[in-house]
Amino acid sequence: MRLTLVNKYYPPHIGGIEFHVRDLAEALAVAGHQVRVIVCNNEHRYAEEVICGVEVLRLPRRTEVASTPIAHNFGRVLAHEARSADLLHFHFPYPWGEAQWTLQAASKTAPYVVTYHSDIVRQKLALRFYQPFLNRFLDRARLIIASSPQLIKGSANLAGRAAKCRQVNFGLPVERIAHDPAAIERARELRASFGGAPLVLFVGRLVYYKGVEVLGRALPLVPDAQFVVIGTGSERAVLTSLAAAAGASERLHIIDGVDDAELAAWYHAADVLTLPSTSPSEAFGLVQIEAHAAGTPVVSSDLPTGVTYANLDGVTGLTAPAGDAEALAAAINRLLADDALRARLGAQAQARALADFSTDAMVAATTRVYTEALA
């Protein structure tokens, strides 16, 4: 098939959806499909290149409003693309791209599917004006892909369209994470550098919905552990201030970023990964599956989103009420104090990651959706 994937940006731009689009596009290309990606550029210029078998078209960005890049003629480019593509695959939310597409006559006839990554949570005022475009966009889509049953049930935009929704697990290089000898050896070095102390890991952007403030308040309640935070963002000062106020700065280690190999090593080195997110803006939390692949259990928030699908309470880790630092610390302490429980949940987590969240499984399931949409 000739497939065109549409999103805001594409790597090297950093973002969970961007990485997912890259992984899916490259895997589809390996499977023999002709794959193109249409996105905005980080710059005010047009760029076209082939990356790992994927044709990437970056349209010049004029400006950015509320984290949404604006590219001139985005809709017309998509309409032209629809003439030759067998199927377009949109990755929501990208309000500018979706609105531009629905203004094109091609959106009424050209086959397309949508991966619905998350609701629009923060920009409620803008959503009031965008909702008519969004309704039209989702109604015209052949099928809608969601990453979890919770998202289909809990989203106001999907619940009424459940009949056209298909749940597809995200795919990650779980085999590589699980069985990389270099990562496992590096993990031993990392643990040794902390004298064998328990390691609690956080991976993600330090932004409002990630629960950085909750993590900071939980830190002094887990007195025996070292906390390693990998990520950057505006909430970093909140975290460091809370650690300093609690006299725990020496147990907080913030790393701006690492490459994939080093990140895999940290997943293996950690005793627990925590995802204390506080808002439904956290629609899934892919870092949970990455940690699971390394055999590391997770303590996450009990958000009514895919977070609790990715991390099954009592199976692959534990959950705690969102925003409750004491409950978060109690769950972490429980895992750190019980070697048998931690080992059992870690083993179950790894088995599930390998069985259900591989790239091959994602491509197979997504291809089935494409075939159904074109039938």
Tab-separated table of C-alpha atoms in Angstrom:
chain	number	residue	atom	x	y	z
A	1	MET	CA	0.000	0.000	0.000
A	2	ARG	CA	0.955	3.621	-0.499
A	3	LEU	CA	0.431	5.143	2.936
A	4	THR	CA	0.691	8.750	4.084
A	5	LEU	CA	1.034	9.515	7.791
A	6	VAL	CA	0.170	13.010	9.022
A	7	ASN	CA	1.286	14.668	12.243
A	8	LYS	CA	2.490	17.985	13.678
A	9	TYR	CA	6.171	17.121	13.681
A	10	TYR	CA	8.569	14.235	13.076
A	11	PRO	CA	11.870	13.373	14.781
A	12	PRO	CA	14.369	14.751	15.546
A	13	HIS	CA	11.595	16.846	17.094
A	14	ILE	CA	11.109	15.340	20.564
A	15	GLY	CA	7.709	14.011	21.575
A	16	GLY	CA	5.937	10.760	22.347
A	17	ILE	CA	3.590	10.960	19.353
A	18	GLU	CA	6.465	11.950	17.068
A	19	PHE	CA	8.468	8.905	18.158
A	20	HIS	CA	5.439	6.656	17.682
A	21	VAL	CA	4.838	7.983	14.161
A	22	ARG	CA	8.509	7.372	13.337
A	23	ASP	CA	8.464	3.828	14.714
A	24	LEU	CA	5.251	2.979	12.879
A	25	ALA	CA	6.372	4.555	9.599
A	26	GLU	CA	9.714	2.782	9.592
A	27	ALA	CA	8.167	-0.558	10.511
A	28	LEU	CA	5.549	-0.219	7.764
A	29	ALA	CA	8.327	0.537	5.276
A	30	VAL	CA	10.210	-2.583	6.391
A	31	ALA	CA	6.992	-4.546	5.868
A	32	GLY	CA	7.023	-3.489	2.214
A	33	HIS	CA	4.664	-0.522	2.117
A	34	GLN	CA	5.466	2.780	0.424
A	35	VAL	CA	5.349	5.256	3.280
A	36	ARG	CA	5.328	9.053	3.257
A	37	VAL	CA	5.014	11.391	6.217
A	38	ILE	CA	3.711	14.962	5.986
A	39	VAL	CA	4.478	17.240	8.929
A	40	CYS	CA	5.544	20.768	9.775
A	41	ASN	CA	9.176	21.748	9.825
A	42	ASN	CA	10.770	23.304	12.885
A	43	GLU	CA	11.978	26.013	10.526
A	44	HIS	CA	10.481	28.409	7.990
A	45	ARG	CA	11.519	26.313	5.010
A	46	TYR	CA	10.423	23.286	3.025
A	47	ALA	CA	12.440	20.100	3.424
A	48	GLU	CA	12.175	16.662	1.891
A	49	GLU	CA	14.300	13.645	2.763
A	50	VAL	CA	14.251	9.862	3.005
A	51	ILE	CA	14.921	8.462	6.484
A	52	CYS	CA	15.142	4.681	6.981
A	53	GLY	CA	12.994	4.084	3.902
A	54	VAL	CA	10.377	6.704	4.811
A	55	GLU	CA	9.791	9.795	2.643
A	56	VAL	CA	9.456	12.750	5.004
A	57	LEU	CA	7.974	16.038	3.770
A	58	ARG	CA	8.353	18.961	6.182
A	59	LEU	CA	6.237	21.977	5.275
A	60	PRO	CA	7.519	25.415	6.325
A	61	ARG	CA	6.164	26.483	9.698
A	62	ARG	CA	4.932	30.094	9.734
A	63	THR	CA	4.231	30.355	13.462
A	64	GLU	CA	3.056	28.300	16.421
A	65	VAL	CA	-0.069	28.893	18.522
A	66	ALA	CA	-0.749	26.934	21.735
A	67	SER	CA	1.876	24.327	20.768
A	68	THR	CA	0.222	23.971	17.353
A	69	PRO	CA	2.438	24.710	14.328
A	70	ILE	CA	0.827	26.639	11.502
A	71	ALA	CA	1.913	25.760	7.967
A	72	HIS	CA	0.551	27.559	4.928
A	73	ASN	CA	-1.385	25.397	2.436
A	74	PHE	CA	-1.272	22.322	4.694
A	75	GLY	CA	-4.767	21.277	3.604
A	76	ARG	CA	-4.027	21.702	-0.097
A	77	VAL	CA	-0.902	19.585	0.203
A	78	LEU	CA	-2.952	16.840	1.863
A	79	ALA	CA	-5.628	17.053	-0.824
A	80	HIS	CA	-2.969	16.668	-3.511
A	81	GLU	CA	-1.464	13.742	-1.588
A	82	ALA	CA	-4.850	12.025	-1.380
A	83	ARG	CA	-4.899	11.659	-5.170
A	84	SER	CA	-2.093	9.112	-5.109
A	85	ALA	CA	-2.156	7.622	-1.605
A	86	ASP	CA	-4.189	4.496	-0.936
A	87	LEU	CA	-4.835	5.713	2.594
A	88	LEU	CA	-4.056	8.690	4.828
A	89	HIS	CA	-3.355	8.088	8.507
A	90	PHE	CA	-3.777	11.121	10.780
A	91	HIS	CA	-2.408	11.337	14.311
A	92	PHE	CA	-4.683	13.415	16.538
A	93	PRO	CA	-4.437	15.964	18.090
A	94	TYR	CA	-3.136	18.389	15.511
A	95	PRO	CA	-5.999	20.939	15.245
A	96	TRP	CA	-4.504	22.988	12.406
A	97	GLY	CA	-3.893	19.985	10.201
A	98	GLU	CA	-7.264	18.387	10.887
A	99	ALA	CA	-9.220	21.607	10.347
A	100	GLN	CA	-7.325	22.300	7.118
A	101	TRP	CA	-8.079	18.781	5.911
A	102	THR	CA	-11.812	19.004	6.609
A	103	LEU	CA	-11.993	22.185	4.528
A	104	GLN	CA	-10.867	20.205	1.490
A	105	ALA	CA	-13.396	18.439	-0.707
A	106	ALA	CA	-11.087	15.418	-0.720
A	107	SER	CA	-11.829	14.816	2.968
A	108	LYS	CA	-15.350	13.759	2.009
A	109	THR	CA	-14.233	10.965	-0.316
A	110	ALA	CA	-10.586	10.029	0.284
A	111	PRO	CA	-10.132	7.121	2.702
A	112	TYR	CA	-8.393	7.978	5.938
A	113	VAL	CA	-8.019	6.645	9.454
A	114	VAL	CA	-7.173	8.460	12.668
A	115	THR	CA	-5.076	7.452	15.635
A	116	TYR	CA	-6.692	9.295	18.531
A	117	HIS	CA	-3.832	9.743	20.983
A	118	SER	CA	-5.560	11.859	23.628
A	119	ASP	CA	-8.297	14.349	24.345
A	120	ILE	CA	-7.546	18.056	24.211
A	121	VAL	CA	-7.477	18.829	27.922
A	122	ARG	CA	-5.916	22.210	28.587
A	123	GLN	CA	-7.069	24.427	25.714
A	124	LYS	CA	-10.777	24.249	26.586
A	125	LEU	CA	-11.668	27.677	25.163
A	126	ALA	CA	-10.032	26.902	21.832
A	127	LEU	CA	-11.748	23.505	21.796
A	128	ARG	CA	-15.161	25.182	21.809
A	129	PHE	CA	-14.382	26.761	18.436
A	130	TYR	CA	-12.570	23.707	17.097
A	131	GLN	CA	-15.192	21.109	18.083
A	132	PRO	CA	-17.286	21.428	14.875
A	133	PHE	CA	-14.175	20.734	12.769
A	134	LEU	CA	-13.246	17.852	15.050
A	135	ASN	CA	-16.691	16.279	14.782
A	136	ARG	CA	-16.572	16.504	10.996
A	137	PHE	CA	-13.028	15.118	10.970
A	138	LEU	CA	-13.868	12.069	13.101
A	139	ASP	CA	-17.197	11.407	11.379
A	140	ARG	CA	-15.570	11.267	7.940
A	141	ALA	CA	-12.770	8.927	9.056
A	142	ARG	CA	-13.235	5.311	8.023
A	143	LEU	CA	-11.919	4.005	11.361
A	144	ILE	CA	-10.383	5.391	14.556
A	145	ILE	CA	-7.448	3.746	16.323
A	146	ALA	CA	-7.099	4.087	20.095
A	147	SER	CA	-4.303	2.796	22.303
A	148	SER	CA	-6.499	1.467	25.107
A	149	PRO	CA	-10.075	0.424	25.907
A	150	GLN	CA	-10.107	3.114	28.609
A	151	LEU	CA	-9.578	5.848	26.019
A	152	ILE	CA	-12.452	4.615	23.861
A	153	LYS	CA	-14.790	4.436	26.838
A	154	GLY	CA	-13.648	7.584	28.629
A	155	SER	CA	-13.300	10.085	25.781
A	156	ALA	CA	-16.415	12.090	24.993
A	157	ASN	CA	-15.267	12.173	21.366
A	158	LEU	CA	-14.899	8.398	21.104
A	159	ALA	CA	-17.626	6.926	23.315
A	160	GLY	CA	-20.335	7.850	20.815
A	161	ARG	CA	-18.177	6.550	17.954
A	162	ALA	CA	-17.116	3.303	19.620
A	163	ALA	CA	-18.428	1.219	16.714
A	164	LYS	CA	-15.769	2.647	14.411
A	165	CYS	CA	-12.954	2.479	16.990
A	166	ARG	CA	-10.280	-0.210	16.954
A	167	GLN	CA	-7.867	-0.720	19.842
A	168	VAL	CA	-4.248	-1.221	18.769
A	169	ASN	CA	-1.341	-1.504	21.178
A	170	PHE	CA	1.640	0.736	20.703
A	171	GLY	CA	4.711	-1.099	19.465
A	172	LEU	CA	8.182	-0.591	20.882
A	173	PRO	CA	11.603	-2.262	20.451
A	174	VAL	CA	10.848	-4.383	23.504
A	175	GLU	CA	13.122	-7.268	22.483
A	176	ARG	CA	16.092	-4.933	22.156
A	177	ILE	CA	15.419	-3.345	25.536
A	178	ALA	CA	14.889	-6.698	27.237
A	179	HIS	CA	17.911	-8.581	25.955
A	180	ASP	CA	20.623	-6.035	25.160
A	181	PRO	CA	23.798	-7.372	26.868
A	182	ALA	CA	25.469	-3.955	26.711
A	183	ALA	CA	22.529	-2.295	28.460
A	184	ILE	CA	22.476	-4.970	31.147
A	185	GLU	CA	26.198	-4.596	31.783
A	186	ARG	CA	25.919	-0.803	31.847
A	187	ALA	CA	23.066	-1.153	34.357
A	188	ARG	CA	25.425	-2.946	36.736
A	189	GLU	CA	27.819	-0.014	36.503
A	190	LEU	CA	25.044	2.475	37.179
A	191	ARG	CA	23.853	0.598	40.240
A	192	ALA	CA	27.406	0.298	41.541
A	193	SER	CA	27.865	4.068	41.212
A	194	PHE	CA	25.109	4.480	43.809
A	195	GLY	CA	26.595	1.884	46.144
A	196	GLY	CA	23.792	-0.561	45.483
A	197	ALA	CA	21.120	1.748	46.975
A	198	PRO	CA	17.554	1.288	45.716
A	199	LEU	CA	16.926	3.318	42.542
A	200	VAL	CA	13.621	5.007	41.707
A	201	LEU	CA	13.495	6.237	38.106
A	202	PHE	CA	11.377	8.910	36.430
A	203	VAL	CA	11.566	9.440	32.659
A	204	GLY	CA	9.677	12.203	30.890
A	205	ARG	CA	9.252	15.900	30.332
A	206	LEU	CA	9.142	17.997	33.481
A	207	VAL	CA	5.804	19.633	32.708
A	208	TYR	CA	2.609	20.310	34.628
A	209	TYR	CA	0.701	17.082	33.975
A	210	LYS	CA	3.583	14.701	34.720
A	211	GLY	CA	3.131	15.079	38.477
A	212	VAL	CA	6.569	16.535	39.110
A	213	GLU	CA	5.342	18.303	42.238
A	214	VAL	CA	3.874	15.036	43.538
A	215	LEU	CA	7.184	13.290	42.916
A	216	GLY	CA	8.990	16.028	44.825
A	217	ARG	CA	6.690	15.650	47.835
A	218	ALA	CA	7.035	11.853	47.767
A	219	LEU	CA	10.836	11.918	47.674
A	220	PRO	CA	11.437	12.514	51.416
A	221	LEU	CA	8.899	9.780	52.219
A	222	VAL	CA	11.106	7.180	50.522
A	223	PRO	CA	14.196	7.821	52.642
A	224	ASP	CA	16.410	4.921	51.582
A	225	ALA	CA	16.229	5.369	47.800
A	226	GLN	CA	18.082	7.420	45.229
A	227	PHE	CA	15.821	9.208	42.714
A	228	VAL	CA	17.029	9.527	39.124
A	229	VAL	CA	15.037	11.889	36.898
A	230	ILE	CA	15.704	11.884	33.157
A	231	GLY	CA	14.092	14.817	31.374
A	232	THR	CA	13.873	18.569	30.995
A	233	GLY	CA	11.101	21.087	31.371
A	234	SER	CA	9.657	24.085	33.150
A	235	GLU	CA	8.884	22.183	36.370
A	236	ARG	CA	12.489	21.309	37.122
A	237	ALA	CA	12.805	24.177	39.614
A	238	VAL	CA	9.738	22.912	41.491
A	239	LEU	CA	11.333	19.501	41.906
A	240	THR	CA	14.698	20.786	43.053
A	241	SER	CA	13.095	23.247	45.469
A	242	LEU	CA	11.000	20.542	47.112
A	243	ALA	CA	14.009	18.262	47.458
A	244	ALA	CA	16.061	21.063	48.985
A	245	ALA	CA	13.298	22.007	51.436
A	246	ALA	CA	13.129	18.392	52.595
A	247	GLY	CA	16.891	18.124	52.939
A	248	ALA	CA	16.966	15.438	50.255
A	249	SER	CA	18.864	17.172	47.458
A	250	GLU	CA	21.693	14.656	47.676
A	251	ARG	CA	19.256	11.869	46.735
A	252	LEU	CA	17.879	13.613	43.655
A	253	HIS	CA	19.826	13.263	40.405
A	254	ILE	CA	18.474	15.039	37.317
A	255	ILE	CA	19.831	14.121	33.894
A	256	ASP	CA	18.768	16.303	30.977
A	257	GLY	CA	18.737	13.513	28.434
A	258	VAL	CA	20.346	10.265	27.312
A	259	ASP	CA	20.444	8.239	24.117
A	260	ASP	CA	18.369	5.087	23.641
A	261	ALA	CA	21.152	2.725	24.733
A	262	GLU	CA	21.790	4.599	27.976
A	263	LEU	CA	18.062	4.884	28.654
A	264	ALA	CA	17.683	1.112	28.310
A	265	ALA	CA	20.486	0.711	30.841
A	266	TRP	CA	18.682	2.976	33.302
A	267	TYR	CA	15.507	0.914	32.912
A	268	HIS	CA	17.491	-2.208	33.824
A	269	ALA	CA	19.268	-0.461	36.686
A	270	ALA	CA	16.125	0.867	38.346
A	271	ASP	CA	14.208	-1.026	40.997
A	272	VAL	CA	11.041	0.920	40.223
A	273	LEU	CA	9.886	3.353	37.547
A	274	THR	CA	7.315	5.904	38.669
A	275	LEU	CA	4.810	7.832	36.554
A	276	PRO	CA	2.952	10.149	38.966
A	277	SER	CA	0.979	12.040	36.297
A	278	THR	CA	-1.966	14.096	37.494
A	279	SER	CA	-3.984	14.942	34.368
A	280	PRO	CA	-5.733	13.021	31.569
A	281	SER	CA	-3.243	14.760	29.282
A	282	GLU	CA	-1.205	11.658	30.171
A	283	ALA	CA	-3.086	9.366	27.834
A	284	PHE	CA	-0.838	6.295	28.042
A	285	GLY	CA	2.735	6.678	29.286
A	286	LEU	CA	4.902	4.682	26.889
A	287	VAL	CA	7.831	4.794	29.324
A	288	GLN	CA	5.914	2.260	31.389
A	289	ILE	CA	6.144	-0.330	28.612
A	290	GLU	CA	9.836	0.440	28.103
A	291	ALA	CA	10.484	-0.173	31.802
A	292	HIS	CA	8.397	-3.331	31.690
A	293	ALA	CA	10.501	-4.622	28.819
A	294	ALA	CA	13.508	-4.382	31.112
A	295	GLY	CA	11.661	-6.298	33.816
A	296	THR	CA	11.135	-3.225	35.990
A	297	PRO	CA	7.752	-2.764	37.700
A	298	VAL	CA	6.023	0.611	37.665
A	299	VAL	CA	4.176	2.723	40.212
A	300	SER	CA	1.787	4.991	38.327
A	301	SER	CA	-1.294	7.112	38.903
A	302	ASP	CA	-4.773	5.622	38.659
A	303	LEU	CA	-5.839	8.033	35.918
A	304	PRO	CA	-8.921	7.000	33.917
A	305	THR	CA	-6.818	6.791	30.748
A	306	GLY	CA	-4.529	4.290	29.083
A	307	VAL	CA	-2.043	4.751	31.940
A	308	THR	CA	-3.806	2.015	33.893
A	309	TYR	CA	-3.975	-0.172	30.792
A	310	ALA	CA	-0.229	0.143	30.271
A	311	ASN	CA	0.493	-0.597	33.938
A	312	LEU	CA	-1.911	-3.183	35.365
A	313	ASP	CA	-2.294	-2.792	39.115
A	314	GLY	CA	-1.057	-5.915	40.890
A	315	VAL	CA	0.137	-7.468	37.623
A	316	THR	CA	2.907	-5.293	36.171
A	317	GLY	CA	3.202	-2.818	39.025
A	318	LEU	CA	1.097	-0.794	41.437
A	319	THR	CA	-1.099	2.271	41.107
A	320	ALA	CA	-1.750	5.146	43.496
A	321	PRO	CA	-4.391	7.903	43.508
A	322	ALA	CA	-3.359	10.743	41.222
A	323	GLY	CA	-1.948	13.687	43.137
A	324	ASP	CA	-1.477	11.740	46.389
A	325	ALA	CA	2.221	11.929	47.294
A	326	GLU	CA	1.822	9.809	50.430
A	327	ALA	CA	0.103	7.016	48.504
A	328	LEU	CA	2.735	7.206	45.770
A	329	ALA	CA	5.531	6.911	48.348
A	330	ALA	CA	3.753	4.036	50.114
A	331	ALA	CA	3.476	2.062	46.864
A	332	ILE	CA	7.146	2.675	46.045
A	333	ASN	CA	8.195	1.668	49.567
A	334	ARG	CA	6.108	-1.489	49.331
A	335	LEU	CA	7.932	-2.602	46.194
A	336	LEU	CA	11.362	-1.674	47.525
A	337	ALA	CA	10.751	-3.601	50.752
A	338	ASP	CA	9.419	-6.774	49.109
A	339	ASP	CA	11.999	-8.380	46.812
A	340	ALA	CA	9.700	-11.282	45.903
A	341	LEU	CA	6.804	-9.024	44.946
A	342	ARG	CA	9.058	-6.742	42.948
A	343	ALA	CA	10.583	-9.697	41.089
A	344	ARG	CA	7.187	-11.261	40.359
A	345	LEU	CA	5.644	-8.047	39.029
A	346	GLY	CA	8.769	-7.301	37.011
A	347	ALA	CA	8.737	-10.738	35.385
A	348	GLN	CA	5.039	-10.455	34.566
A	349	ALA	CA	5.578	-6.968	33.197
A	350	GLN	CA	8.360	-8.125	30.898
A	351	ALA	CA	6.351	-11.091	29.625
A	352	ARG	CA	3.399	-8.841	28.786
A	353	ALA	CA	5.589	-6.239	27.076
A	354	LEU	CA	7.233	-8.866	24.882
A	355	ALA	CA	3.946	-10.553	24.002
A	356	ASP	CA	1.672	-7.563	23.437
A	357	PHE	CA	3.734	-4.455	22.686
A	358	SER	CA	6.232	-5.440	20.020
A	359	THR	CA	6.655	-3.452	16.836
A	360	ASP	CA	5.684	-6.488	14.757
A	361	ALA	CA	2.417	-6.847	16.665
A	362	MET	CA	1.649	-3.149	16.162
A	363	VAL	CA	2.284	-3.329	12.415
A	364	ALA	CA	0.129	-6.439	12.035
A	365	ALA	CA	-2.768	-4.901	13.952
A	366	THR	CA	-2.488	-1.542	12.169
A	367	THR	CA	-2.384	-3.242	8.771
A	368	ARG	CA	-5.596	-5.068	9.645
A	369	VAL	CA	-7.211	-1.699	10.367
A	370	TYR	CA	-5.980	-0.357	7.027
A	371	THR	CA	-7.401	-3.362	5.180
A	372	GLU	CA	-10.752	-3.012	6.918
A	373	ALA	CA	-10.859	0.718	6.191
A	374	LEU	CA	-10.262	0.109	2.488
A	375	ALA	CA	-12.701	-2.790	2.196
